């Protein structure tokens, strides 16, 4: 579908306004959100995402509307899985609860900007080279395998956080203090300007989410080829991530089968991408460089059914296992 420039600009402006509102309303005054507050605002942001999808469905038709909802559900699910790592980062840096909102939101904004660049590059690559789908598909299948393998490996050891490349570079090139200075990202120590641990946390969160985009963006391109839908599903999935972090809290540790469900989803989308690549094949060593038109196309309704089904089954199974374990204990 052709999306006019003014629609792109209006969408970016609207999403920016929502992030600014989120920052001003929730972050300007440091506090730890209550369960009620986190739940209420989670519902608000999900409702906004649903209303946007309904409007897109009405304007551009059922096909694009279904692609948006399938993509949003997938991105939201992957974002929940990312929260496990965010919890580890917050714990490692011992971030005070009242300042965690600021670190999360700024890190999420940085991640969204970088994801926007990834989305544009991916769209250009797909437009020029249809064989990119082979790479996306293979990468998702490998990611699905790793997630599935990790889900079946029982480990009682707490996952450790290792500083990523961005954090190591900041620690190497900038003066860093180990003490928090309220909500400040920079501070003066002995007359010298230094970066605080809160600054380091934001760098860690932003770069970590960028790494997560390496599987989430190919996954969404497996459901739609429209960069507009890819961008908006990513934006709305990240928008409510701050509230989900505080809402889910201890529930994250109970979602023991979430990784397995995501493994099924990513594996399915990986297969879908490979089938689409074969259907539009241009590689000379496959079928003489001609498309394999006999390859079936997977309809969006089937994609939606498998995505929702995998999440429902693994979610219910996780809660049942948690209840069983608590009863035994």
mmCIF file of N, CA, C and O in Angstrom, residues 168-243:
data_model
loop_
_atom_site.group_PDB
_atom_site.id
_atom_site.type_symbol
_atom_site.label_atom_id
_atom_site.label_comp_id
_atom_site.label_asym_id
_atom_site.label_seq_id
_atom_site.Cartn_x
_atom_site.Cartn_y
_atom_site.Cartn_z
ATOM 1 N N UNK A 168 30.679 -1.215 27.503
ATOM 2 C CA UNK A 168 32.139 -1.311 27.636
ATOM 3 C C UNK A 168 32.825 -0.102 27.009
ATOM 4 O O UNK A 168 33.821 0.409 27.538
ATOM 5 N N UNK A 169 32.310 0.378 25.882
ATOM 6 C CA UNK A 169 32.907 1.546 25.239
ATOM 7 C C UNK A 169 32.739 2.799 26.089
ATOM 8 O O UNK A 169 33.664 3.613 26.215
ATOM 9 N N UNK A 170 31.543 2.959 26.674
ATOM 10 C CA UNK A 170 31.315 4.119 27.539
ATOM 11 C C UNK A 170 32.234 4.066 28.748
ATOM 12 O O UNK A 170 32.834 5.068 29.144
ATOM 13 N N UNK A 171 32.354 2.879 29.347
ATOM 14 C CA UNK A 171 33.225 2.732 30.513
ATOM 15 C C UNK A 171 34.690 3.005 30.167
ATOM 16 O O UNK A 171 35.456 3.468 31.007
ATOM 17 N N UNK A 172 35.037 2.727 28.925
ATOM 18 C CA UNK A 172 36.432 2.917 28.515
ATOM 19 C C UNK A 172 36.751 4.362 28.191
ATOM 20 O O UNK A 172 37.840 4.855 28.523
ATOM 21 N N UNK A 173 35.809 5.061 27.553
ATOM 22 C CA UNK A 173 36.115 6.393 27.032
ATOM 23 C C UNK A 173 35.569 7.539 27.873
ATOM 24 O O UNK A 173 35.978 8.695 27.680
ATOM 25 N N UNK A 174 34.626 7.255 28.784
ATOM 26 C CA UNK A 174 34.054 8.328 29.588
ATOM 27 C C UNK A 174 34.314 8.079 31.070
ATOM 28 O O UNK A 174 34.327 6.925 31.512
ATOM 29 N N UNK A 175 34.508 9.153 31.847
ATOM 30 C CA UNK A 175 34.659 8.980 33.298
ATOM 31 C C UNK A 175 33.329 8.579 33.925
ATOM 32 O O UNK A 175 32.300 9.198 33.661
ATOM 33 N N UNK A 176 33.353 7.530 34.724
ATOM 34 C CA UNK A 176 32.120 6.960 35.283
ATOM 35 C C UNK A 176 32.224 6.931 36.797
ATOM 36 O O UNK A 176 33.271 6.606 37.368
ATOM 37 N N UNK A 177 31.125 7.277 37.471
ATOM 38 C CA UNK A 177 31.047 7.145 38.912
ATOM 39 C C UNK A 177 30.140 5.972 39.263
ATOM 40 O O UNK A 177 29.187 5.668 38.514
ATOM 41 N N UNK A 178 30.410 5.318 40.369
ATOM 42 C CA UNK A 178 29.602 4.173 40.793
ATOM 43 C C UNK A 178 28.470 4.573 41.721
ATOM 44 O O UNK A 178 27.695 3.723 42.152
ATOM 45 N N UNK A 179 28.356 5.858 42.005
ATOM 46 C CA UNK A 179 27.327 6.340 42.910
ATOM 47 C C UNK A 179 26.221 7.062 42.137
ATOM 48 O O UNK A 179 26.495 7.831 41.215
ATOM 49 N N UNK A 180 24.972 6.799 42.547
ATOM 50 C CA UNK A 180 23.830 7.485 41.943
ATOM 51 C C UNK A 180 23.736 8.905 42.486
ATOM 52 O O UNK A 180 24.040 9.162 43.660
ATOM 53 N N UNK A 181 23.323 9.820 41.614
ATOM 54 C CA UNK A 181 23.115 11.219 41.994
ATOM 55 C C UNK A 181 21.670 11.578 41.648
ATOM 56 O O UNK A 181 21.397 12.349 40.720
ATOM 57 N N UNK A 182 20.749 10.946 42.390
ATOM 58 C CA UNK A 182 19.337 11.161 42.129
ATOM 59 C C UNK A 182 18.962 10.669 40.743
ATOM 60 O O UNK A 182 19.360 9.587 40.319
ATOM 61 N N UNK A 183 18.211 11.504 40.019
ATOM 62 C CA UNK A 183 17.776 11.137 38.672
ATOM 63 C C UNK A 183 18.711 11.688 37.593
ATOM 64 O O UNK A 183 18.414 11.601 36.402
ATOM 65 N N UNK A 184 19.848 12.239 37.991
ATOM 66 C CA UNK A 184 20.774 12.856 37.042
ATOM 67 C C UNK A 184 21.551 11.811 36.254
ATOM 68 O O UNK A 184 21.974 10.781 36.796
ATOM 69 N N UNK A 185 21.761 12.115 34.981
ATOM 70 C CA UNK A 185 22.576 11.248 34.128
ATOM 71 C C UNK A 185 24.040 11.665 34.191
ATOM 72 O O UNK A 185 24.933 10.843 33.941
ATOM 73 N N UNK A 186 24.282 12.940 34.493
ATOM 74 C CA UNK A 186 25.640 13.466 34.633
ATOM 75 C C UNK A 186 25.771 14.118 36.004
ATOM 76 O O UNK A 186 24.786 14.587 36.576
ATOM 77 N N UNK A 187 26.983 14.128 36.515
ATOM 78 C CA UNK A 187 27.219 14.734 37.824
ATOM 79 C C UNK A 187 28.653 15.252 37.893
ATOM 80 O O UNK A 187 29.492 14.916 37.043
ATOM 81 N N UNK A 188 28.930 16.073 38.908
ATOM 82 C CA UNK A 188 30.281 16.572 39.145
ATOM 83 C C UNK A 188 30.843 15.922 40.407
ATOM 84 O O UNK A 188 30.241 16.003 41.477
ATOM 85 N N UNK A 189 32.000 15.291 40.263
ATOM 86 C CA UNK A 189 32.680 14.657 41.389
ATOM 87 C C UNK A 189 34.093 15.224 41.447
ATOM 88 O O UNK A 189 34.863 15.070 40.491
ATOM 89 N N UNK A 190 34.401 15.901 42.542
ATOM 90 C CA UNK A 190 35.712 16.541 42.691
ATOM 91 C C UNK A 190 36.002 17.504 41.544
ATOM 92 O O UNK A 190 37.119 17.583 41.021
ATOM 93 N N UNK A 191 34.942 18.231 41.126
ATOM 94 C CA UNK A 191 35.096 19.211 40.069
ATOM 95 C C UNK A 191 35.171 18.632 38.671
ATOM 96 O O UNK A 191 35.386 19.375 37.698
ATOM 97 N N UNK A 192 34.993 17.330 38.554
ATOM 98 C CA UNK A 192 35.093 16.667 37.257
ATOM 99 C C UNK A 192 33.743 16.118 36.835
ATOM 100 O O UNK A 192 33.037 15.505 37.627
ATOM 101 N N UNK A 193 33.370 16.383 35.573
ATOM 102 C CA UNK A 193 32.096 15.905 35.043
ATOM 103 C C UNK A 193 32.181 14.405 34.757
ATOM 104 O O UNK A 193 33.095 13.948 34.065
ATOM 105 N N UNK A 194 31.230 13.642 35.310
ATOM 106 C CA UNK A 194 31.222 12.183 35.127
ATOM 107 C C UNK A 194 29.814 11.728 34.765
ATOM 108 O O UNK A 194 28.831 12.446 34.971
ATOM 109 N N UNK A 195 29.718 10.523 34.198
ATOM 110 C CA UNK A 195 28.414 9.919 33.910
ATOM 111 C C UNK A 195 28.035 9.017 35.077
ATOM 112 O O UNK A 195 28.886 8.343 35.664
ATOM 113 N N UNK A 196 26.762 9.011 35.420
ATOM 114 C CA UNK A 196 26.281 8.248 36.566
ATOM 115 C C UNK A 196 25.868 6.840 36.136
ATOM 116 O O UNK A 196 25.716 6.561 34.934
ATOM 117 N N UNK A 197 25.649 5.937 37.098
ATOM 118 C CA UNK A 197 25.171 4.594 36.752
ATOM 119 C C UNK A 197 23.842 4.611 36.000
ATOM 120 O O UNK A 197 23.577 3.720 35.190
ATOM 121 N N UNK A 198 23.004 5.644 36.242
ATOM 122 C CA UNK A 198 21.727 5.732 35.531
ATOM 123 C C UNK A 198 21.964 5.915 34.036
ATOM 124 O O UNK A 198 21.229 5.363 33.206
ATOM 125 N N UNK A 199 22.992 6.684 33.687
ATOM 126 C CA UNK A 199 23.373 6.851 32.281
ATOM 127 C C UNK A 199 23.794 5.510 31.695
ATOM 128 O O UNK A 199 23.416 5.161 30.571
ATOM 129 N N UNK A 200 24.559 4.732 32.444
ATOM 130 C CA UNK A 200 25.025 3.428 31.979
ATOM 131 C C UNK A 200 23.864 2.467 31.771
ATOM 132 O O UNK A 200 23.844 1.676 30.821
ATOM 133 N N UNK A 201 22.885 2.545 32.644
ATOM 134 C CA UNK A 201 21.707 1.677 32.516
ATOM 135 C C UNK A 201 20.953 1.982 31.227
ATOM 136 O O UNK A 201 20.520 1.068 30.508
ATOM 137 N N UNK A 202 20.788 3.270 30.929
ATOM 138 C CA UNK A 202 20.088 3.665 29.704
ATOM 139 C C UNK A 202 20.830 3.148 28.474
ATOM 140 O O UNK A 202 20.215 2.637 27.531
ATOM 141 N N UNK A 203 22.152 3.260 28.468
ATOM 142 C CA UNK A 203 22.953 2.734 27.362
ATOM 143 C C UNK A 203 22.762 1.227 27.241
ATOM 144 O O UNK A 203 22.566 0.690 26.144
ATOM 145 N N UNK A 204 22.790 0.525 28.373
ATOM 146 C CA UNK A 204 22.636 -0.931 28.368
ATOM 147 C C UNK A 204 21.263 -1.342 27.848
ATOM 148 O O UNK A 204 21.138 -2.261 27.034
ATOM 149 N N UNK A 205 20.217 -0.647 28.291
ATOM 150 C CA UNK A 205 18.852 -0.973 27.862
ATOM 151 C C UNK A 205 18.667 -0.702 26.370
ATOM 152 O O UNK A 205 18.094 -1.520 25.645
ATOM 153 N N UNK A 206 19.125 0.463 25.910
ATOM 154 C CA UNK A 206 18.949 0.817 24.507
ATOM 155 C C UNK A 206 19.672 -0.124 23.578
ATOM 156 O O UNK A 206 19.117 -0.588 22.577
ATOM 157 N N UNK A 207 20.923 -0.446 23.897
ATOM 158 C CA UNK A 207 21.701 -1.339 23.032
ATOM 159 C C UNK A 207 21.162 -2.767 23.090
ATOM 160 O O UNK A 207 21.132 -3.470 22.075
ATOM 161 N N UNK A 208 20.707 -3.202 24.268
ATOM 162 C CA UNK A 208 20.141 -4.549 24.398
ATOM 163 C C UNK A 208 18.881 -4.689 23.559
ATOM 164 O O UNK A 208 18.683 -5.692 22.868
ATOM 165 N N UNK A 209 18.020 -3.662 23.596
ATOM 166 C CA UNK A 209 16.800 -3.725 22.796
ATOM 167 C C UNK A 209 17.112 -3.691 21.306
ATOM 168 O O UNK A 209 16.395 -4.284 20.501
ATOM 169 N N UNK A 210 18.182 -3.015 20.949
ATOM 170 C CA UNK A 210 18.598 -3.008 19.544
ATOM 171 C C UNK A 210 18.979 -4.416 19.098
ATOM 172 O O UNK A 210 18.651 -4.839 17.983
ATOM 173 N N UNK A 211 19.641 -5.167 19.966
ATOM 174 C CA UNK A 211 19.990 -6.557 19.637
ATOM 175 C C UNK A 211 18.731 -7.412 19.500
ATOM 176 O O UNK A 211 18.657 -8.290 18.638
ATOM 177 N N UNK A 212 17.729 -7.130 20.339
ATOM 178 C CA UNK A 212 16.474 -7.864 20.227
ATOM 179 C C UNK A 212 15.790 -7.583 18.888
ATOM 180 O O UNK A 212 15.043 -8.417 18.366
ATOM 181 N N UNK A 213 16.033 -6.397 18.345
ATOM 182 C CA UNK A 213 15.415 -6.040 17.066
ATOM 183 C C UNK A 213 15.909 -6.914 15.923
ATOM 184 O O UNK A 213 15.259 -7.021 14.883
ATOM 185 N N UNK A 214 17.058 -7.560 16.106
ATOM 186 C CA UNK A 214 17.609 -8.410 15.049
ATOM 187 C C UNK A 214 16.710 -9.598 14.742
ATOM 188 O O UNK A 214 16.759 -10.145 13.639
ATOM 189 N N UNK A 215 15.891 -10.024 15.713
ATOM 190 C CA UNK A 215 14.934 -11.084 15.407
ATOM 191 C C UNK A 215 13.502 -10.562 15.264
ATOM 192 O O UNK A 215 12.715 -11.102 14.495
ATOM 193 N N UNK A 216 13.170 -9.468 15.985
ATOM 194 C CA UNK A 216 11.796 -8.981 15.924
ATOM 195 C C UNK A 216 11.457 -8.325 14.591
ATOM 196 O O UNK A 216 10.350 -8.495 14.063
ATOM 197 N N UNK A 217 12.404 -7.591 14.007
ATOM 198 C CA UNK A 217 12.118 -6.921 12.733
ATOM 199 C C UNK A 217 12.010 -7.922 11.577
ATOM 200 O O UNK A 217 11.074 -7.843 10.777
ATOM 201 N N UNK A 218 12.931 -8.895 11.440
ATOM 202 C CA UNK A 218 12.696 -9.932 10.416
ATOM 203 C C UNK A 218 11.382 -10.670 10.641
ATOM 204 O O UNK A 218 10.711 -11.053 9.683
ATOM 205 N N UNK A 219 11.013 -10.862 11.914
ATOM 206 C CA UNK A 219 9.762 -11.573 12.199
ATOM 207 C C UNK A 219 8.559 -10.792 11.675
ATOM 208 O O UNK A 219 7.646 -11.370 11.069
ATOM 209 N N UNK A 220 8.547 -9.483 11.885
ATOM 210 C CA UNK A 220 7.407 -8.696 11.429
ATOM 211 C C UNK A 220 7.385 -8.586 9.914
ATOM 212 O O UNK A 220 6.324 -8.532 9.290
ATOM 213 N N UNK A 221 8.585 -8.572 9.278
ATOM 214 C CA UNK A 221 8.614 -8.565 7.820
ATOM 215 C C UNK A 221 8.132 -9.906 7.257
ATOM 216 O O UNK A 221 7.800 -9.989 6.076
ATOM 217 N N UNK A 222 8.108 -10.934 8.095
ATOM 218 C CA UNK A 222 7.536 -12.200 7.665
ATOM 219 C C UNK A 222 6.023 -12.184 7.647
ATOM 220 O O UNK A 222 5.390 -13.082 7.062
ATOM 221 N N UNK A 223 5.426 -11.175 8.287
ATOM 222 C CA UNK A 223 3.972 -11.062 8.335
ATOM 223 C C UNK A 223 3.447 -9.975 7.404
ATOM 224 O O UNK A 223 2.285 -10.000 7.000
ATOM 225 N N UNK A 224 4.269 -9.002 7.100
ATOM 226 C CA UNK A 224 3.867 -7.920 6.202
ATOM 227 C C UNK A 224 5.099 -7.348 5.512
ATOM 228 O O UNK A 224 6.195 -7.385 6.078
ATOM 229 N N UNK A 225 4.910 -6.818 4.331
ATOM 230 C CA UNK A 225 6.010 -6.164 3.625
ATOM 231 C C UNK A 225 5.896 -4.648 3.675
ATOM 232 O O UNK A 225 6.650 -3.939 3.011
ATOM 233 N N UNK A 226 4.931 -4.176 4.426
ATOM 234 C CA UNK A 226 4.691 -2.741 4.493
ATOM 235 C C UNK A 226 5.516 -2.100 5.598
ATOM 236 O O UNK A 226 5.267 -2.365 6.788
ATOM 237 N N UNK A 227 6.520 -1.267 5.266
ATOM 238 C CA UNK A 227 7.332 -0.615 6.303
ATOM 239 C C UNK A 227 6.492 0.186 7.297
ATOM 240 O O UNK A 227 6.847 0.275 8.473
ATOM 241 N N UNK A 228 5.378 0.750 6.832
ATOM 242 C CA UNK A 228 4.520 1.531 7.724
ATOM 243 C C UNK A 228 3.962 0.658 8.838
ATOM 244 O O UNK A 228 3.940 1.051 10.008
ATOM 245 N N UNK A 229 3.525 -0.546 8.481
ATOM 246 C CA UNK A 229 2.988 -1.472 9.484
ATOM 247 C C UNK A 229 4.106 -1.975 10.391
ATOM 248 O O UNK A 229 3.927 -2.119 11.601
ATOM 249 N N UNK A 230 5.270 -2.241 9.813
ATOM 250 C CA UNK A 230 6.408 -2.695 10.619
ATOM 251 C C UNK A 230 6.769 -1.639 11.671
ATOM 252 O O UNK A 230 6.986 -1.963 12.844
ATOM 253 N N UNK A 231 6.812 -0.375 11.246
ATOM 254 C CA UNK A 231 7.184 0.696 12.172
ATOM 255 C C UNK A 231 6.136 0.888 13.256
ATOM 256 O O UNK A 231 6.469 1.000 14.454
ATOM 257 N N UNK A 232 4.875 0.949 12.877
ATOM 258 C CA UNK A 232 3.831 1.230 13.871
ATOM 259 C C UNK A 232 3.667 0.086 14.864
ATOM 260 O O UNK A 232 3.431 0.324 16.054
ATOM 261 N N UNK A 233 3.808 -1.157 14.421
ATOM 262 C CA UNK A 233 3.708 -2.273 15.370
ATOM 263 C C UNK A 233 4.863 -2.237 16.366
ATOM 264 O O UNK A 233 4.668 -2.490 17.563
ATOM 265 N N UNK A 234 6.053 -1.903 15.897
ATOM 266 C CA UNK A 234 7.195 -1.771 16.804
ATOM 267 C C UNK A 234 6.981 -0.627 17.778
ATOM 268 O O UNK A 234 7.256 -0.754 18.979
ATOM 269 N N UNK A 235 6.510 0.502 17.267
ATOM 270 C CA UNK A 235 6.330 1.687 18.118
ATOM 271 C C UNK A 235 5.298 1.428 19.210
ATOM 272 O O UNK A 235 5.536 1.726 20.387
ATOM 273 N N UNK A 236 4.150 0.868 18.848
ATOM 274 C CA UNK A 236 3.103 0.647 19.846
ATOM 275 C C UNK A 236 3.465 -0.481 20.813
ATOM 276 O O UNK A 236 3.050 -0.451 21.977
ATOM 277 N N UNK A 237 4.242 -1.455 20.349
ATOM 278 C CA UNK A 237 4.689 -2.513 21.257
ATOM 279 C C UNK A 237 5.660 -1.962 22.291
ATOM 280 O O UNK A 237 5.615 -2.329 23.472
ATOM 281 N N UNK A 238 6.546 -1.054 21.871
ATOM 282 C CA UNK A 238 7.512 -0.452 22.796
ATOM 283 C C UNK A 238 6.859 0.592 23.700
ATOM 284 O O UNK A 238 7.309 0.813 24.830
ATOM 285 N N UNK A 239 5.796 1.236 23.197
ATOM 286 C CA UNK A 239 5.178 2.326 23.952
ATOM 287 C C UNK A 239 4.681 1.858 25.314
ATOM 288 O O UNK A 239 4.873 2.531 26.312
ATOM 289 N N UNK A 240 4.079 0.692 25.376
ATOM 290 C CA UNK A 240 3.535 0.218 26.649
ATOM 291 C C UNK A 240 4.489 -0.640 27.444
ATOM 292 O O UNK A 240 4.111 -1.214 28.473
ATOM 293 N N UNK A 241 5.737 -0.738 26.991
ATOM 294 C CA UNK A 241 6.695 -1.623 27.649
ATOM 295 C C UNK A 241 7.030 -1.151 29.058
ATOM 296 O O UNK A 241 7.252 -1.966 29.962
ATOM 297 N N UNK A 242 7.062 0.162 29.257
ATOM 298 C CA UNK A 242 7.361 0.715 30.581
ATOM 299 C C UNK A 242 6.334 0.234 31.605
ATOM 300 O O UNK A 242 6.689 -0.215 32.704
ATOM 301 N N UNK A 243 5.055 0.310 31.255
ATOM 302 C CA UNK A 243 4.012 -0.103 32.186
ATOM 303 C C UNK A 243 4.023 -1.621 32.398
ATOM 304 O O UNK A 243 3.787 -2.103 33.504
#
